[in-house]
mmCIF file of C-alpha atoms in Angstrom:
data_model
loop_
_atom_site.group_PDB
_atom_site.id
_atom_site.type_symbol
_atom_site.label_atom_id
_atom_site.label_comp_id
_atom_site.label_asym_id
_atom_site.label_seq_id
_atom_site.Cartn_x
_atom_site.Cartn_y
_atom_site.Cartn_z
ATOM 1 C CA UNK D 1 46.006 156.340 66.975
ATOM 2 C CA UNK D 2 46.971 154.919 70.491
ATOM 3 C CA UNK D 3 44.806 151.277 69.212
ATOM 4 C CA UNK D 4 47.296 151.434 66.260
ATOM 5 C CA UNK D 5 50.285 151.904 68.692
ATOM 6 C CA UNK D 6 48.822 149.026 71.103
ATOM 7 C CA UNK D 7 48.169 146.759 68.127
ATOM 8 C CA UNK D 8 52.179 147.572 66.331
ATOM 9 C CA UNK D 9 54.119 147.091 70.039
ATOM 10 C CA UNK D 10 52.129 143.782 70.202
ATOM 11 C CA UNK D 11 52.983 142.548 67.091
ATOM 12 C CA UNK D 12 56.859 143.647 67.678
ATOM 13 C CA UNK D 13 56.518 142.072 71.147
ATOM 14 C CA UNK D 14 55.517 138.889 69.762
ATOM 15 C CA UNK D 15 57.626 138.738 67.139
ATOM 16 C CA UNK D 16 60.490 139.712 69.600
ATOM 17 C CA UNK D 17 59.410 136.845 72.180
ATOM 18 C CA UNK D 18 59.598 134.103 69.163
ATOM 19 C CA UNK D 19 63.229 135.493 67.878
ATOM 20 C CA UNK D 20 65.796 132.604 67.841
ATOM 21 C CA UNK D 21 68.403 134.543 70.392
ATOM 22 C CA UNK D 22 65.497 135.357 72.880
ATOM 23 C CA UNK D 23 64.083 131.307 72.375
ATOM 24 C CA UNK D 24 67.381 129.870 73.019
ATOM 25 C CA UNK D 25 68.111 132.348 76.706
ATOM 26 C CA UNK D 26 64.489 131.180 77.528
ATOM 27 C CA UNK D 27 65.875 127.552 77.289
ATOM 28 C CA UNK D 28 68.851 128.136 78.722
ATOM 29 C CA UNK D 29 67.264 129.446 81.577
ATOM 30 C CA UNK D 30 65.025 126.620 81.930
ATOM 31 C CA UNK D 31 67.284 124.501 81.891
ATOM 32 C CA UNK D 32 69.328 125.561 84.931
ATOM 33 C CA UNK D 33 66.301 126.168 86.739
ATOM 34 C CA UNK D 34 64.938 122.577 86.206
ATOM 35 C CA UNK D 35 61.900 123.610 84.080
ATOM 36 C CA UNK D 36 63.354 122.128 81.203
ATOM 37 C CA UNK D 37 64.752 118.266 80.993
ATOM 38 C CA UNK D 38 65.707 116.145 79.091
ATOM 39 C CA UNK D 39 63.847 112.464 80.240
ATOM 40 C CA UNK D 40 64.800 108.992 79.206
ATOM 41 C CA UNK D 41 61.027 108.050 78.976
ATOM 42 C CA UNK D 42 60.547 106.462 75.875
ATOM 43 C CA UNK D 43 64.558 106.390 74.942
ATOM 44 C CA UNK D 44 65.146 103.462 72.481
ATOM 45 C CA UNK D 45 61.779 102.559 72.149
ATOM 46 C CA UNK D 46 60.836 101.408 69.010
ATOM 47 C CA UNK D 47 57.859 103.320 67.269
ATOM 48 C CA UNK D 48 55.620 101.750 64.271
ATOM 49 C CA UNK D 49 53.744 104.279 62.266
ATOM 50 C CA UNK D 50 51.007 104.142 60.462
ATOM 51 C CA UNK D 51 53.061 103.060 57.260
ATOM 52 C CA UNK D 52 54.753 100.434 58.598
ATOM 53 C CA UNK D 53 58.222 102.629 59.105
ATOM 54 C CA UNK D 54 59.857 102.285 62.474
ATOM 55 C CA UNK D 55 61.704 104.745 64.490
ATOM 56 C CA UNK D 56 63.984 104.200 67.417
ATOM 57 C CA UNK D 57 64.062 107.416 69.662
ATOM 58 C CA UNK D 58 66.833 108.751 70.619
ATOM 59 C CA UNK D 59 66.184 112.038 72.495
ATOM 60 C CA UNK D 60 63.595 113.384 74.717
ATOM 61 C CA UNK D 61 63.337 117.003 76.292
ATOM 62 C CA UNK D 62 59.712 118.260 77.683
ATOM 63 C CA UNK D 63 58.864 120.869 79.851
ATOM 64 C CA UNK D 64 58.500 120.132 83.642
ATOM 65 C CA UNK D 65 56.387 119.662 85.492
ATOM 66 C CA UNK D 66 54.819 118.246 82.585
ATOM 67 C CA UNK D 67 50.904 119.908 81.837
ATOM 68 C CA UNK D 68 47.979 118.177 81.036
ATOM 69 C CA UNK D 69 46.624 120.303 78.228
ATOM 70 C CA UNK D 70 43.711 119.420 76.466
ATOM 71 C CA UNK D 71 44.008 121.387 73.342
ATOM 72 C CA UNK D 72 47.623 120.203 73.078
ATOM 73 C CA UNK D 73 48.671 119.049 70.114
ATOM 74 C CA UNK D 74 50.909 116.746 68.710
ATOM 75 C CA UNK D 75 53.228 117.513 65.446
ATOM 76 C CA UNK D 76 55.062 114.638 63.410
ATOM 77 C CA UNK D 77 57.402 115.607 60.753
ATOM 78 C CA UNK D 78 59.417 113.300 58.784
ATOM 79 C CA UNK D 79 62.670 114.115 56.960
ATOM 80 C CA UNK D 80 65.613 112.781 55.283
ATOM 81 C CA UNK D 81 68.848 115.399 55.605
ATOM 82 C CA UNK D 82 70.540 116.184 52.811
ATOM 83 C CA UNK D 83 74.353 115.795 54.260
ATOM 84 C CA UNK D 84 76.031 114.449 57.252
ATOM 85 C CA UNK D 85 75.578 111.457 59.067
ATOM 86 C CA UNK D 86 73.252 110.169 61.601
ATOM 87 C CA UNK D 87 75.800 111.222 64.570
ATOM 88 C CA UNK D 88 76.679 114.260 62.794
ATOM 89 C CA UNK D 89 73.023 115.214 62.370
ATOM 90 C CA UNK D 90 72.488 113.778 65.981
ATOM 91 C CA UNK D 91 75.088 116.223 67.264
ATOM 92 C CA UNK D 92 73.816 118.997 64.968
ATOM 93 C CA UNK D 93 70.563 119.193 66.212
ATOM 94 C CA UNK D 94 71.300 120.418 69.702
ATOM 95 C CA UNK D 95 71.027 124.069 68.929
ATOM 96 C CA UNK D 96 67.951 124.251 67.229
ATOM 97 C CA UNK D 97 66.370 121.946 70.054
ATOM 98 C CA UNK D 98 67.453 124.690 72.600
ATOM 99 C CA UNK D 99 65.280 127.027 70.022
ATOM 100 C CA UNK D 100 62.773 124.867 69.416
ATOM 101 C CA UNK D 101 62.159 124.375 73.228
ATOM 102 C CA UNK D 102 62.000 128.113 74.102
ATOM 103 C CA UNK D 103 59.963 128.495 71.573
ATOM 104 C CA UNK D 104 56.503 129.966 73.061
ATOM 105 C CA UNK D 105 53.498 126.945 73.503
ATOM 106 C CA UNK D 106 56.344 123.687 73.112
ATOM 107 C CA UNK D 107 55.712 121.152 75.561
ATOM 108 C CA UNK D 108 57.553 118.183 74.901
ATOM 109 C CA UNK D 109 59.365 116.592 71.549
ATOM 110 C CA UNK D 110 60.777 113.503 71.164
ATOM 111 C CA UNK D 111 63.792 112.728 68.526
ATOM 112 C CA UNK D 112 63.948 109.644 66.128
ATOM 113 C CA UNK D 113 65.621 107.817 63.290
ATOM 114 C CA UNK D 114 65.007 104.913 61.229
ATOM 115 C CA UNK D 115 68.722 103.709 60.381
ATOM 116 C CA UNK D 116 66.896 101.672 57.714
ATOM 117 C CA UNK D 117 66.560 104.390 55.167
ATOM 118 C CA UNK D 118 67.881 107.649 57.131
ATOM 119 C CA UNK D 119 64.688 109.014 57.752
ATOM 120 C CA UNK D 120 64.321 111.943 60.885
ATOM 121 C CA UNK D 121 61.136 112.002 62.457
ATOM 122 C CA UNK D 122 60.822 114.849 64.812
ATOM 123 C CA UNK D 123 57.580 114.229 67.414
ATOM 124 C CA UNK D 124 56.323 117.361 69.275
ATOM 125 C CA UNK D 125 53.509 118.254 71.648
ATOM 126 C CA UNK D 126 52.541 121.949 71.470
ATOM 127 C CA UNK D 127 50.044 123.892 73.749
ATOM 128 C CA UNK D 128 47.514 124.729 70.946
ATOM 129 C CA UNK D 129 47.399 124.843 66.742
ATOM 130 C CA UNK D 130 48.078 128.828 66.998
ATOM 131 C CA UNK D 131 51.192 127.724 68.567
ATOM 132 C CA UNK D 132 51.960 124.673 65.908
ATOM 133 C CA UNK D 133 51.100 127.473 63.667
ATOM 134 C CA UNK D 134 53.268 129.833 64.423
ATOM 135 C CA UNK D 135 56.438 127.444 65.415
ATOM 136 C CA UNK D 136 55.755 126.094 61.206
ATOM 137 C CA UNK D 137 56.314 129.446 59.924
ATOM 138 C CA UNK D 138 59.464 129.948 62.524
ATOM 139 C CA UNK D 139 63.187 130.520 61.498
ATOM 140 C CA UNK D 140 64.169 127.090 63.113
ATOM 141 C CA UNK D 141 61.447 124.818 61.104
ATOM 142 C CA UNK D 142 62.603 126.376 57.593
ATOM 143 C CA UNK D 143 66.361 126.229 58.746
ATOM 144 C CA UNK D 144 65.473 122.481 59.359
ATOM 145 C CA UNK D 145 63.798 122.318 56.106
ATOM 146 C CA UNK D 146 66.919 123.706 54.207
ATOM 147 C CA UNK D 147 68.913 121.258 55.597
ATOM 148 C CA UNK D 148 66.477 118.326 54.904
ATOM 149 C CA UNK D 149 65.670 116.895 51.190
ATOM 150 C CA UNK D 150 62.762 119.118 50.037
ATOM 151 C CA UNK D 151 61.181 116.360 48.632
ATOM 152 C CA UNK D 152 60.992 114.020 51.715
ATOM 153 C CA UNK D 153 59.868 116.360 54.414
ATOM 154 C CA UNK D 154 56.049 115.184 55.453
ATOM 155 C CA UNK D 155 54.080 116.172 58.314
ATOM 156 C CA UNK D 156 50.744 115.510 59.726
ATOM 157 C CA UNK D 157 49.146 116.663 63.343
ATOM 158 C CA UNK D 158 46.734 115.184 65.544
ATOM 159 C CA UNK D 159 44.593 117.968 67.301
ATOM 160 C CA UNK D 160 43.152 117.499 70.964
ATOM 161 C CA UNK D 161 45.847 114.574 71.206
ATOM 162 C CA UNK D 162 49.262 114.638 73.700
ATOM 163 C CA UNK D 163 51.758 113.164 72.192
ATOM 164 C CA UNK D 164 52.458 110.693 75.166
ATOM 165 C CA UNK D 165 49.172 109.153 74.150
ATOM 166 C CA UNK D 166 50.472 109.319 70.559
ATOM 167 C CA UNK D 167 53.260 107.609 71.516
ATOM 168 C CA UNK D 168 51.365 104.762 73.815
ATOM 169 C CA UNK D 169 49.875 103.852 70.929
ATOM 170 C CA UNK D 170 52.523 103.537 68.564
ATOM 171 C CA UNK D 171 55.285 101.936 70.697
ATOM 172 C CA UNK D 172 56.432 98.222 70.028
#
C-alpha cells in the first residue's frame, strides 16, 4: 500500500512540476535571477536545411550558464500558422516560450521564419529524449499545434547532438 502511495504522489508531483502555471513561475524566476536569457548568438543568421529551405532566426533564449550535456538533444519542428501574421505570431509566441523554457530538461531553443513561404521552425536543445518526450505530449506543443496548419507541422530530432553544433553546421 505505502509503494502505491509513493508511486501516485510521484506521478501527481510530476505532473504538477510540468503544469503550464508552475512552468511559466519557474521562468519567471529564472529570468530575474539571470538563469534564464535571452542571447543574440546566432540572431539573423541565416540557416539552410537539409531541403534547401532557409530560416532567418529571430529569437534565442537558453539556460545559463549554458551545460554541456551529452545526451542532449536537439528538436526541429516546422510549421506554418494558420492565422496572423509573422509579427503577430512573433509577438504571440512570448507566452508559450516562458512555458516552454520552464518546462523541466529545456536547455536552449532558437526561433525562426522563412518569410518565403511563412514557414515557423522552432529549434530546441533538451537534456535527454524522456524529456523531448514528455515536452511532445505537453499542453504548450499541442496548443502550438492547434494554432499551426495540421498538415504542415514536421519534426525530426537528432539524439546525442546539441543544437549549437546543429546549428554550426547549418548556418550560411
Amino acid at each position: 500500500m505505502e509503494a502505491v502511495v509513493k508511486k501516485n504522489f510521484k506521478i501527481m508531483a510530476t505532473k504538477f512540476r510540468k503544469s503550464p502555471p508552475l512552468c511559466l513561475f519557474i521562468s519567471i524566476g529564472r529570468l530575474l535571477a539571470g538563469k534564464l536569457k535571452l542571447s543574440k548568438q546566432y540572431l539573423k543568421d541565416t540557416v539552410k536545411m537539409e531541403d534547401g529551405q532557409e530560416f532567418i532566426i529571430f529569437r534565442h533564449i537558453t539556460d545559463y550558464p549554458v551545460k554541456n550535456i551529452e545526451q542532449a538533444v536537439t528538436f526541429i519542428v516546422r510549421f506554418k500558422f494558420a492565422r496572423l501574421s509573422h509579427n503577430a505570431n512573433r509577438f504571440a509566441s512570448i507566452i508559450p516560450m516562458l512555458l516552454i523554457t520552464g518546462f523541466p530538461g529545456f536547455q536552449t531553443k532558437m526561433y525562426a521564419v522563412n518569410k518565403n513561404n511563412g514557414y515557423w521552425q522552432g529549434m530546441y536543445q533538451w537534456e535527454s529524449m524522456e524529456n523531448l518526450e514528455e515536452y511532445k505530449n505537453s499542453f504548450v506543443f499541442k496548443v502550438m499545434n492547434k494554432r499551426a496548419n495540421p498538415e504542415s507541422i514536421k519534426s525530426t530530432h537528432y539524439e546525442n547532438k546539441s543544437l549549437y553544433t546543429f546549428i554550426k553546421e547549418k548556418v550560411k
